Amino acid sequence: MPERLTEMLMDTWTPLIILWITVLPSIYMAPMNQSQVLPSGSSTGLKRLTEEQRVLNRSKRGWVWNQMFVLEEFSGPEPILVGRLHTDLDPGSSKIKYILSGDGAGTIFVINDKTGDIHAMKRLDREEKAEYTLTAQAVDRDTNQPLEPPSEFIIKVQDINDNAPEFVDGPYHATVPEMSVVGTFVTKVTATDADDPVYGNSAKLVYSILEGQPYFSIEPHTAIIKTALPNMDREAKEEYFVVIQAKDMGGHMGGLSGTTTVTITLTDVNDNPPKFAQSLYHFSVMEDVALGEPIGRVKANDLDIGENAKSSYDIIEGDGMDIFEITTDSQTQDGIIRARKPLDFESKKSYTLKVEAANIHLDPRFISGGPFKDTATVKIVIEDADEPPVFSSPTYLLEVHENAAINSVIGQVTAHDPDVSSSPIRFSIDRHTDLERQFNINAEDGKITLATPLDRETNMWHNITIVATETRNHSQVSRVPVAIKVLDVNDNAPEFASEHEAFLCENGKPGQVIQIVSAVDKDDPKNGHYFLYSLLPEMVNNPNFTIKKNEDNTLSILAKHSGFSRQKQEVYLLPIIISDSGNPPMSSTSTLTIRVCGCSSDGIVQSCNVEAYVLPIGLSMGALIAILACIILLLVIVVLFVTLRRHKNEPLIIKDDEDVRENIIRYDDEGGGEEDTEAFDIATLQNPDGINGFLPRKDIKPDLQFMPRQGLAPVPNGVDVDEFINVRLHEADNDPTAPPYDSIQIYGYEGRGSAAGSLSSLESSTSDSDQNFDYLSEWGPRFKRLGELYSVGESDKET
């Protein structure tokens, strides 16, 4: 790699050095006023040279430079000279100072402040930064005053081929169907080169295959990979490893290259038929195998995979096509052989089948290659097994008349052992199906007999199960259902279908149909029911009613005359004989009740009771009951209202003059006014029952009994009320029988310690004469009149 880089640098530098030697003398020999001179004081920046390094001749310019490019990745013993700045104001003395600023100034690019030479101090990489924008200015060295306006110029980094192509998205994976034709598209790869795609051929790439031939090819410029060989078989080789190279410089010598790998997988197509691993299969199975149980498996292998390897199996030939079936296992693609019908060793001991396996999904491109199917022969041997008894019929239907005699034979079942040994059979009835034990069976010959009487009208069908068991092996058991139908005999007499009650209108006409009745018979004759109706012999000449047989096997009751009356006879009873057509015939007598009723003119029954005559016209018994109920309800409401009013007027508290907790003192004497201080007797506050002994509490029952206290003497009228109340309070506080809650005692005394003072004028030191009511006038017109009245009263009193 170092040798290649050295060769590349030599190829690049040789023409540049020749150009430098040719152009440099002519630049310095050009007249100064015709070179790159900037006008004095101009603010326009330094202009860049073109890529062909031609000199822009402008008038009134003061700056001169000789290079705008620097080669990337250049490293030498000394900094590389990029260019030189010069102004025509510079007389050659050292009074002018050159200043450089901008991208990389002072670090990457350094200017000689005396000569204006610009050097690159570091190795540059175009891929990191392609150009640098700088600003140059000439100032007076002593005063640092600018001699020219600053001018901007650009230094471009010139590209060299120092970056190899890279496959950013690699490694690649691609697929292509097997057996594809030459030139089938596989995939496309892409490489990138960081070099300048505009300058030279550093970024011009050419693609080629290093590994993977002759199976695949690649387009040199588009990088499209295609198949190069026809009929590549996935079953022979499924995966290919291809190495792709991308080389810059147009693929010429000296260019850099990069590689990537492409893993190409051939996808499957259905180009292979299924193939049985062997041409003959042998299976053996017991004859008592359950239907649907797998007997054996066959497998047709297919070199393809996925959907292309799926096959279906069929039985195409053989002597057991209707006995066996074959299905496909979706997981393993095996053919599973099952029995679809019962097998019998005694009937046939082996079967031969021809099985075919065929692909489900076919590819039309390869059909001409041959049939995508294969066949194999399957031999199935049936082995003997100890089988249970077999009945001669899968079900039995027996018939018996309901009047059959006890122990009479009603039918027989038969069974045999299908095995070669032919074990004897014993029969029994499963009593879970014959809970009433109406039938028995002979264990040897299977004859079924009647154990209890039958009644068709109670139960027409009996379903029992007969069990057959081998005597040599009791585990071999078979069952068969037996349905026993009970046949009818004429053992029930006909009777009315329901309890009929006929209604006869008093205003009925002769020959009018009173009622149509029907009869039922529990028996079930083959030709249907046919009933005969007749009256009792003593009722044949009945003057009131007659009967008439209808075509629909019903009977009509007719009235012989009119003028029936409830007052004369309210109810008539008409016995009727009903006979059937059985053998022998059965008959019964049913009585029809005919009630005489009052009807409207339209024949609608209104009342059938005699009491209806005493009722008002149009008012039924139900209406009278409703009216009576309403009256009773009103009476109850009135009684409750009176009772509540009476309880409301009674006092809620029973007045007891001797109740110790009486709070209201009643007296009838009228006091002498406010000046009468003797009208209130303090003795009335005392309880008369507590004067001479202990007074028990009535609100609670005391837990402890104490000796009664010494009664207090009567208090004179002039006693101090305050002292009296304090004494009573002390007694209440020290009374252990007092309740644990506050008991309010109300007394008509205000107390001496009231902050508001007494509102009464009793024992007051002031009198009405001392009162001044002039302040009432200040309260307004309403109180002014009140003040005048009091003032007049005082004046009258003084007079």
Short mmCIF file of N, CA and C in Angstrom, two decimals, residues 89-98 113-114 138-145 147:
data_model
loop_
_atom_site.label_atom_id
_atom_site.label_comp_id
_atom_site.label_asym_id
_atom_site.label_seq_id
_atom_site.Cartn_x
_atom_site.Cartn_y
_atom_site.Cartn_z
N LEU A 89 1.44 48.76 -3.09
CA LEU A 89 1.80 49.83 -2.16
C LEU A 89 3.07 49.48 -1.41
N ASP A 90 3.51 48.25 -1.60
CA ASP A 90 4.70 47.81 -0.88
C ASP A 90 5.93 48.24 -1.70
N PRO A 91 6.72 49.21 -1.23
CA PRO A 91 7.89 49.67 -1.99
C PRO A 91 9.09 48.76 -1.80
N GLY A 92 8.91 47.73 -1.05
CA GLY A 92 10.02 46.83 -0.79
C GLY A 92 10.58 47.03 0.59
N SER A 93 10.09 48.02 1.28
CA SER A 93 10.56 48.23 2.65
C SER A 93 9.78 47.32 3.59
N SER A 94 10.07 47.39 4.81
CA SER A 94 9.42 46.51 5.80
C SER A 94 8.38 47.26 6.60
N LYS A 95 7.77 48.26 5.99
CA LYS A 95 6.75 49.02 6.70
C LYS A 95 5.36 48.38 6.59
N ILE A 96 5.19 47.48 5.64
CA ILE A 96 3.86 46.87 5.43
C ILE A 96 3.83 45.50 6.13
N LYS A 97 2.72 45.28 6.80
CA LYS A 97 2.52 44.02 7.53
C LYS A 97 1.27 43.31 6.98
N TYR A 98 1.44 42.02 6.64
CA TYR A 98 0.32 41.24 6.09
C TYR A 98 -0.37 40.43 7.21
N ASP A 113 4.29 37.80 7.60
CA ASP A 113 3.75 39.15 7.62
C ASP A 113 4.61 40.14 6.82
N LYS A 114 5.82 39.74 6.45
CA LYS A 114 6.67 40.64 5.68
C LYS A 114 6.56 40.37 4.19
N ALA A 138 -3.52 44.31 4.42
CA ALA A 138 -2.20 44.94 4.57
C ALA A 138 -2.34 46.13 5.47
N VAL A 139 -1.53 46.18 6.53
CA VAL A 139 -1.59 47.28 7.49
C VAL A 139 -0.20 47.87 7.66
N ASP A 140 -0.17 49.06 8.19
CA ASP A 140 1.10 49.71 8.51
C ASP A 140 1.70 49.03 9.72
N ARG A 141 2.95 48.65 9.61
CA ARG A 141 3.56 47.87 10.68
C ARG A 141 3.69 48.69 11.95
N ASP A 142 3.90 50.00 11.79
CA ASP A 142 4.12 50.82 12.97
C ASP A 142 2.80 51.21 13.63
N THR A 143 1.85 51.63 12.81
CA THR A 143 0.60 52.16 13.38
C THR A 143 -0.54 51.14 13.36
N ASN A 144 -0.34 50.01 12.68
CA ASN A 144 -1.40 49.01 12.50
C ASN A 144 -2.63 49.59 11.81
N GLN A 145 -2.47 50.66 11.09
CA GLN A 145 -3.57 51.22 10.35
C GLN A 145 -3.66 50.48 9.01
N LEU A 147 -3.87 49.68 5.28
CA LEU A 147 -3.51 50.36 4.05
C LEU A 147 -4.49 50.03 2.94
#
